[in-house]
Amino acid sequence: MPIYEYKCDACGADFEALVRGSEEPTCPDCNSPSVRKRMSAPSSPHVNGASADTPCGQPRHSCGCGGNCCCGH
């Protein structure tokens, strides 16, 4: 049962829906059936349960800042 990302054509809401079989989701905000499946970004590689790189593409570090700030340490 995959979870897909959708965008509502009627109200513009972005949402995720668990889709079973041939079910067609409706928008949770306006209940419109006019929704489009969105392309999801692939997940990033993980090392020891954490992402291998920060958002700026630099390796994670252990300076105590959480390793997700690109502070240069």
XYZ file of N, CA, C and O in Angstrom:
292
model
N 0.839 -1.174 0.000
C 0.000 0.000 0.000
C 0.887 1.240 0.000
O 1.292 1.707 1.051
N 1.200 1.744 -1.147
C 2.100 2.895 -1.226
C 1.409 4.208 -0.869
O 0.202 4.371 -1.029
N 2.214 5.132 -0.371
C 1.752 6.489 -0.101
C 2.228 7.350 -1.267
O 3.408 7.343 -1.609
N 1.305 8.072 -1.874
C 1.626 8.941 -3.003
C 1.369 10.391 -2.628
O 0.552 10.690 -1.761
N 2.067 11.292 -3.324
C 1.853 12.723 -3.161
C 0.933 13.201 -4.270
O 1.051 12.775 -5.409
N 0.000 14.091 -3.910
C -0.978 14.611 -4.864
C -1.087 16.125 -4.743
O -0.740 16.707 -3.718
N -1.598 16.737 -5.811
C -1.940 18.162 -5.815
C -3.366 18.270 -6.321
O -3.731 17.678 -7.331
N -4.187 19.031 -5.597
C -5.582 19.208 -5.965
C -5.693 20.273 -7.048
O -5.179 21.383 -6.905
N -6.378 19.946 -8.139
C -6.600 20.916 -9.217
C -7.623 21.974 -8.822
O -7.592 23.087 -9.331
N -8.527 21.639 -7.904
C -9.590 22.567 -7.519
C -9.110 23.657 -6.561
O -9.381 24.834 -6.771
N -8.392 23.265 -5.489
C -8.003 24.259 -4.482
C -6.494 24.451 -4.352
O -6.039 25.326 -3.630
N -5.699 23.619 -5.037
C -4.247 23.770 -5.009
C -3.554 23.119 -3.824
O -2.346 23.267 -3.665
N -4.285 22.404 -2.986
C -3.683 21.769 -1.810
C -2.738 20.640 -2.215
O -2.982 19.933 -3.180
N -1.653 20.517 -1.476
C -0.727 19.395 -1.626
C -1.007 18.435 -0.481
O -1.176 18.864 0.664
N -1.065 17.137 -0.778
C -1.330 16.166 0.271
C -0.780 14.810 -0.110
O -0.406 14.577 -1.255
N -0.684 13.924 0.879
C -0.267 12.550 0.666
C -1.460 11.652 0.926
O -2.311 11.974 1.754
N -1.528 10.534 0.208
C -2.637 9.604 0.394
C -2.129 8.171 0.295
O -1.322 7.855 -0.578
N -2.603 7.339 1.195
C -2.341 5.912 1.151
C -3.338 5.328 0.164
O -4.540 5.448 0.340
N -2.842 4.733 -0.916
C -3.704 4.253 -1.994
C -3.719 2.725 -1.994
O -2.690 2.084 -2.120
N -4.899 2.163 -1.867
C -5.075 0.706 -1.875
C -5.734 0.292 -3.186
O -6.786 0.804 -3.550
N -5.109 -0.636 -3.881
C -5.692 -1.165 -5.109
C -5.986 -0.094 -6.132
O -5.132 0.695 -6.500
N -7.240 -0.057 -6.596
C -7.628 0.907 -7.629
C -8.339 2.127 -7.042
O -9.011 2.853 -7.774
N -8.195 2.374 -5.749
C -8.818 3.546 -5.128
C -8.324 4.828 -5.776
O -7.180 4.924 -6.206
N -9.175 5.799 -5.854
C -8.821 7.127 -6.337
C -9.014 8.099 -5.183
O -10.102 8.203 -4.633
N -7.958 8.831 -4.778
C -8.084 9.735 -3.640
C -8.865 10.996 -3.978
O -8.993 11.371 -5.148
N -9.390 11.631 -2.950
C -10.012 12.949 -3.076
C -9.244 13.901 -2.175
O -8.586 13.483 -1.223
N -9.334 15.170 -2.459
C -8.632 16.190 -1.696
C -9.190 16.240 -0.268
O -10.408 16.355 -0.088
N -8.334 16.179 0.748
C -8.813 16.243 2.127
C -9.309 17.638 2.513
O -10.069 17.774 3.462
N -8.906 18.676 1.768
C -9.332 20.038 2.084
C -10.693 20.394 1.491
O -11.541 20.963 2.159
N -10.909 20.056 0.203
C -12.151 20.463 -0.465
C -12.982 19.287 -0.962
O -14.029 19.478 -1.551
N -12.476 18.063 -0.773
C -13.171 16.829 -1.172
C -13.321 16.661 -2.686
O -14.121 15.862 -3.155
N -12.546 17.418 -3.455
C -12.608 17.306 -4.910
C -11.903 16.033 -5.377
O -10.836 15.690 -4.878
N -12.464 15.341 -6.361
C -11.791 14.168 -6.929
C -10.770 14.546 -8.011
O -10.079 13.691 -8.540
N -10.677 15.846 -8.315
C -9.782 16.319 -9.363
C -8.379 16.541 -8.792
O -8.005 17.669 -8.438
N -7.604 15.454 -8.675
C -6.257 15.529 -8.118
C -5.259 14.901 -9.087
O -5.615 14.049 -9.889
N -4.018 15.367 -9.012
C -2.952 14.837 -9.856
C -1.851 14.271 -8.978
O -1.455 14.890 -7.995
N -1.337 13.103 -9.361
C -0.211 12.499 -8.651
C 1.033 13.313 -8.966
O 1.271 13.694 -10.109
N 1.823 13.606 -7.948
C 3.049 14.375 -8.111
C 4.239 13.431 -8.098
O 4.199 12.373 -7.503
N 5.307 13.844 -8.732
C 6.549 13.091 -8.697
C 7.244 13.384 -7.373
O 7.397 14.534 -6.994
N 7.658 12.350 -6.692
C 8.375 12.507 -5.429
C 9.865 12.528 -5.693
O 10.356 11.838 -6.581
N 10.577 13.286 -4.875
C 12.030 13.295 -4.961
C 12.550 11.993 -4.385
O 12.019 11.489 -3.404
N 13.578 11.432 -4.984
C 14.129 10.192 -4.427
C 14.738 10.463 -3.065
O 15.217 11.563 -2.794
N 14.717 9.474 -2.208
C 15.302 9.644 -0.886
C 16.816 9.646 -0.994
O 17.396 9.068 -1.905
N 17.467 10.320 -0.055
C 18.927 10.419 -0.073
C 19.542 9.208 0.602
O 18.892 8.542 1.397
N 20.805 8.936 0.307
C 21.470 7.797 0.952
C 21.581 8.036 2.452
O 21.664 9.170 2.900
N 21.588 6.974 3.211
C 21.675 7.080 4.661
C 22.907 6.352 5.168
O 23.294 5.325 4.638
N 23.494 6.921 6.195
C 24.642 6.319 6.853
C 24.325 6.256 8.337
O 24.041 7.282 8.958
N 24.348 5.090 8.912
C 24.056 4.903 10.328
C 22.715 5.523 10.718
O 22.593 6.163 11.750
N 21.720 5.435 9.856
C 20.395 5.934 10.162
C 20.213 7.411 9.936
O 19.162 7.955 10.195
N 21.236 8.113 9.475
C 21.121 9.549 9.226
C 21.531 9.820 7.787
O 22.260 9.055 7.175
N 21.067 10.933 7.261
C 21.409 11.308 5.900
C 22.914 11.509 5.800
O 23.545 12.055 6.703
N 23.514 11.092 4.692
C 24.965 11.172 4.524
C 25.439 12.605 4.314
O 26.548 12.942 4.673
N 24.626 13.456 3.746
C 25.023 14.823 3.453
C 24.031 15.817 4.033
O 22.873 15.515 4.266
N 24.503 17.042 4.230
C 23.641 18.134 4.665
C 22.893 18.671 3.458
O 23.215 18.322 2.319
N 21.925 19.585 3.653
C 21.202 20.148 2.513
C 22.105 20.850 1.504
O 21.788 20.916 0.329
N 23.273 21.353 1.945
C 24.166 22.039 1.010
C 25.134 21.083 0.333
O 26.002 21.507 -0.417
N 25.010 19.761 0.611
C 25.837 18.775 -0.049
C 27.142 18.474 0.654
O 27.929 17.666 0.184
N 27.410 19.134 1.763
C 28.634 18.883 2.521
C 28.416 17.719 3.471
O 27.308 17.502 3.953
N 29.478 16.959 3.773
C 29.330 15.840 4.704
C 28.856 16.319 6.066
O 29.171 17.424 6.494
N 28.104 15.465 6.757
C 27.673 15.785 8.123
C 28.879 15.832 9.044
O 29.911 15.255 8.779
N 28.732 16.503 10.149
C 29.829 16.667 11.081
C 29.315 16.513 12.506
O 28.134 16.362 12.736
N 30.205 16.586 13.466
C 29.806 16.396 14.862
C 30.241 17.569 15.720
O 30.842 17.406 16.766
N 29.970 18.786 15.306
C 30.375 19.965 16.069
C 29.367 20.320 17.157
O 29.561 21.278 17.882
N 28.269 19.554 17.239
C 27.265 19.832 18.261
C 26.112 20.677 17.751
O 25.173 20.950 18.484
N 26.169 21.086 16.498
C 25.101 21.922 15.967
C 23.982 21.083 15.356
O 23.027 21.624 14.836
N 24.106 19.786 15.407
C 23.089 18.917 14.827
C 23.476 18.367 13.472
O 22.816 17.501 12.938
N 24.535 18.899 12.875
C 25.035 18.362 11.620
C 24.182 18.651 10.414
O 24.320 18.038 9.381
N 23.287 19.608 10.507
C 22.392 19.885 9.386
C 22.385 21.366 9.049
O 21.422 21.880 8.526
N 23.483 22.070 9.366
C 23.440 23.528 9.214
C 24.423 24.074 8.191
O 24.371 25.265 7.895
N 25.353 23.279 7.682
C 26.354 23.747 6.721
C 27.227 24.856 7.300
O 27.592 25.800 6.620
N 27.571 24.742 8.601
C 28.325 25.798 9.273
C 29.816 25.747 8.954
O 30.558 26.631 9.354
N 30.269 24.723 8.271
C 31.664 24.664 7.894
C 32.554 23.917 8.856
O 33.751 23.823 8.651
N 32.038 23.400 9.954
C 32.854 22.632 10.912
C 33.167 21.257 10.362
O 32.447 20.661 9.686
